[in-house]
Amino acid sequence: MNYEYTQIIHDLLLKYADSNEAEKMKRYMRNQYEFYGLRAPQRKELVKSLIQNHGTPPEEHFQEIIQELWGLPERDYQSIALELLDRKIKHFEEEDIELLEYLVINKSWWDTVDWIATKHVGHYFMQYPQNKKAVTGKWIDSGNIWLQRSAIIFQLKYKTHTDEDLLFKYINRCLGLEEFFINKAIGWALREYSKTNPQSVLEFVDKTPLSKLSKTEALKAIKKNKRNEEKNSKGDEGA
């Protein structure tokens, strides 16, 4: 380990390690990563203690420390790196998109990619909207499923600020891909946007040859609302 800050995290992880939980987590993640066995509440407590006693990583080495944590074998290091990035979310520099892209395409799996895309990338483009189309356009055309997934879901929390044309455009670019993580992302993005603009999502789903998975996911919230409305309507009739 090149940085003292990383060594401090390592020592804390050893203190919290739970071999039984580590084995469960490893199986859950299809044996792709090793774990120390920290659950989310423990990890948050660790990070809170870390920052209280040692502060956040020094700014001049912040990127290098995040990348060093990313390169270590146990998945807990990557989760802690993202917790530290959470603290920087309102202070991203314009060039930080390069770090976020690096994190998406390395050690890639849904647990880190979805965190980065919906939280960090989403905030970054709120701060630097002038970079949104160029960067995400490159991602959607990259052939890398994790960059493509990020381009589809980065607006997940935008609600009324969602660029609908961009979302629909990126979904259309990915039609026909037989990739679970892309089709799931399409459905997820549409489902969340349907909570803001259900009619627009219904019209898009109706005219677009989505995969069965994407369509099912896209309509979940709309169908749930319809069932609730019907239930309430029957209740009113019986009153």
XYZ file of C-alpha atoms in Angstrom:
239
model
C 0.000 0.000 0.000
C 1.454 3.314 -1.097
C -0.566 5.618 1.127
C -0.872 5.788 4.914
C -4.591 6.513 4.541
C -5.094 3.195 2.760
C -3.160 1.393 5.500
C -5.429 2.933 8.141
C -8.482 1.597 6.274
C -6.835 -1.823 6.057
C -6.231 -1.889 9.820
C -9.850 -0.890 10.522
C -11.159 -3.604 8.211
C -9.172 -6.233 10.074
C -10.801 -5.019 13.285
C -14.307 -5.403 11.840
C -13.694 -8.611 9.836
C -16.234 -11.429 10.069
C -15.254 -14.580 8.181
C -18.763 -16.079 8.227
C -20.320 -12.963 6.741
C -17.444 -12.720 4.266
C -18.232 -16.178 2.912
C -21.941 -15.335 2.532
C -21.106 -12.131 0.684
C -18.693 -13.904 -1.589
C -21.355 -16.444 -2.593
C -23.924 -13.691 -3.120
C -21.527 -11.948 -5.515
C -20.989 -15.179 -7.456
C -17.513 -15.701 -6.000
C -16.108 -12.802 -7.978
C -14.638 -10.946 -4.991
C -13.179 -11.580 -1.587
C -14.703 -9.831 1.454
C -13.867 -8.898 5.014
C -17.523 -9.402 5.875
C -18.704 -5.929 6.848
C -22.393 -5.211 6.456
C -23.472 -1.731 5.344
C -24.125 -0.341 8.883
C -20.687 -1.513 10.036
C -19.046 -0.047 6.949
C -20.730 3.298 7.542
C -19.578 3.239 11.156
C -16.044 2.461 10.008
C -16.051 5.374 7.546
C -17.529 7.710 10.167
C -14.766 6.743 12.604
C -12.143 7.058 9.868
C -13.186 10.599 8.981
C -13.577 11.696 12.607
C -10.050 10.552 13.457
C -8.185 11.072 10.188
C -10.309 13.314 8.002
C -11.033 12.598 4.344
C -8.159 11.649 2.031
C -5.825 14.607 1.422
C -6.980 16.475 -1.676
C -3.608 16.248 -3.409
C -3.742 12.438 -3.253
C -7.516 11.872 -3.286
C -7.693 10.287 -6.736
C -4.649 8.095 -6.161
C -6.032 6.805 -2.856
C -9.407 6.012 -4.409
C -7.673 4.132 -7.230
C -5.444 2.286 -4.767
C -8.516 1.166 -2.819
C -10.056 0.113 -6.126
C -7.122 -2.110 -6.924
C -7.219 -4.130 -3.702
C -8.856 -7.586 -3.834
C -11.492 -7.341 -1.099
C -14.734 -5.707 -2.225
C -14.998 -3.794 1.054
C -12.232 -1.466 -0.167
C -14.264 -0.464 -3.224
C -17.356 0.195 -1.090
C -15.332 2.388 1.263
C -13.884 4.246 -1.722
C -17.429 5.054 -2.831
C -18.395 6.140 0.686
C -15.465 8.580 0.551
C -16.553 9.782 -2.875
C -19.990 10.466 -1.391
C -18.323 13.112 0.784
C -16.943 14.849 -2.303
C -20.144 14.766 -4.312
C -20.902 18.491 -4.030
C -17.348 19.456 -4.860
C -16.536 17.539 -8.031
C -14.056 19.181 -10.357
C -14.815 19.054 -14.060
C -12.037 16.554 -14.718
C -13.360 14.141 -12.058
C -15.501 12.469 -14.722
C -12.305 10.679 -15.768
C -12.053 9.094 -12.307
C -15.730 8.124 -12.352
C -15.319 6.481 -15.754
C -12.255 4.607 -14.494
C -14.266 3.258 -11.549
C -17.126 2.165 -13.809
C -14.941 0.137 -16.167
C -12.689 -1.442 -13.532
C -13.849 -4.081 -11.027
C -17.227 -3.717 -12.745
C -20.354 -5.221 -11.250
C -23.831 -3.911 -10.505
C -23.099 -3.071 -6.861
C -20.468 -0.436 -7.647
C -21.631 0.658 -11.101
C -25.166 1.474 -9.972
C -23.858 3.431 -6.976
C -21.481 5.440 -9.176
C -23.955 6.013 -11.999
C -27.041 7.050 -10.040
C -25.247 8.996 -7.342
C -21.862 10.301 -8.462
C -22.352 10.542 -12.218
C -25.866 11.866 -11.700
C -24.580 14.662 -9.453
C -21.617 15.371 -11.715
C -23.837 16.115 -14.721
C -26.076 18.317 -12.596
C -22.944 20.365 -11.886
C -21.510 20.167 -15.416
C -24.498 19.756 -17.769
C -22.419 20.998 -20.694
C -20.492 17.691 -20.612
C -23.517 15.416 -20.365
C -24.253 14.607 -23.999
C -20.638 14.279 -25.144
C -19.601 11.949 -22.320
C -22.710 9.784 -22.127
C -22.920 9.665 -25.926
C -19.423 8.192 -25.938
C -20.461 5.728 -23.244
C -23.581 4.510 -25.035
C -21.556 3.832 -28.177
C -18.620 2.255 -26.326
C -19.748 -1.377 -26.426
C -18.907 -1.589 -22.715
C -22.082 -2.756 -20.965
C -21.254 -0.946 -17.732
C -20.709 2.406 -19.447
C -23.901 1.820 -21.423
C -25.807 0.950 -18.251
C -24.444 4.121 -16.628
C -25.586 6.245 -19.575
C -29.098 4.818 -19.227
C -29.498 5.113 -15.442
C -27.523 8.231 -14.481
C -30.774 10.262 -14.564
C -32.570 7.841 -12.254
C -33.060 10.462 -9.509
C -33.632 13.449 -11.801
C -37.449 13.243 -11.752
C -38.748 16.413 -13.481
C -35.199 17.298 -14.535
C -34.932 14.136 -16.655
C -33.822 14.746 -20.228
C -36.523 12.544 -21.713
C -35.271 12.786 -25.290
C -31.790 11.676 -24.224
C -33.138 8.773 -22.158
C -35.340 7.498 -24.976
C -32.540 7.992 -27.505
C -30.115 5.881 -25.468
C -32.691 3.151 -24.957
C -33.318 3.018 -28.703
C -29.565 2.712 -29.288
C -29.530 -0.436 -27.146
C -32.562 -2.188 -28.586
C -31.869 -5.754 -29.598
C -28.997 -6.276 -27.184
C -29.414 -9.601 -25.419
C -27.662 -8.374 -22.307
C -29.418 -8.744 -18.964
C -27.772 -5.736 -17.321
C -28.702 -3.448 -20.222
C -32.299 -4.626 -20.515
C -32.736 -4.456 -16.743
C -31.335 -0.908 -16.741
C -33.758 0.139 -19.490
C -36.703 -1.152 -17.483
C -35.411 0.407 -14.273
C -34.899 3.832 -15.856
C -38.348 3.794 -17.447
C -39.994 2.608 -14.229
C -38.470 5.464 -12.238
C -39.340 8.029 -14.908
C -42.913 6.703 -15.019
C -43.350 8.013 -11.468
C -42.865 11.500 -12.920
C -44.363 11.147 -16.401
C -46.403 7.934 -16.693
C -48.161 8.901 -19.925
C -44.896 9.539 -21.749
C -43.502 6.188 -20.596
C -46.689 4.374 -21.636
C -46.513 5.898 -25.119
C -42.811 5.065 -25.448
C -43.290 1.454 -24.303
C -46.245 1.045 -26.662
C -44.292 2.090 -29.758
C -40.861 0.625 -28.875
C -39.867 -3.057 -29.344
C -38.437 -3.491 -25.868
C -37.292 -6.826 -24.495
C -39.802 -8.633 -22.300
C -37.653 -7.896 -19.237
C -37.433 -4.171 -20.020
C -41.148 -3.873 -20.672
C -42.126 -5.757 -17.521
C -39.862 -3.602 -15.364
C -40.912 -0.378 -17.103
C -44.611 -0.867 -16.349
C -44.373 -2.079 -12.741
C -45.049 1.262 -11.049
C -47.808 2.186 -13.502
C -49.590 -1.139 -12.999
C -49.214 -0.890 -9.228
C -50.774 2.580 -9.235
C -53.612 1.345 -11.421
C -54.331 -1.548 -9.053
C -54.351 0.831 -6.088
C -56.722 3.194 -7.871
C -59.084 0.330 -8.700
C -58.940 -0.911 -5.117
C -59.683 2.557 -3.745
C -62.483 3.011 -6.258
C -64.146 -0.234 -5.158
C -63.752 0.835 -1.557
C -65.524 4.126 -2.269
C -68.375 2.290 -4.002
C -68.904 0.093 -0.973
C -68.901 2.997 1.481
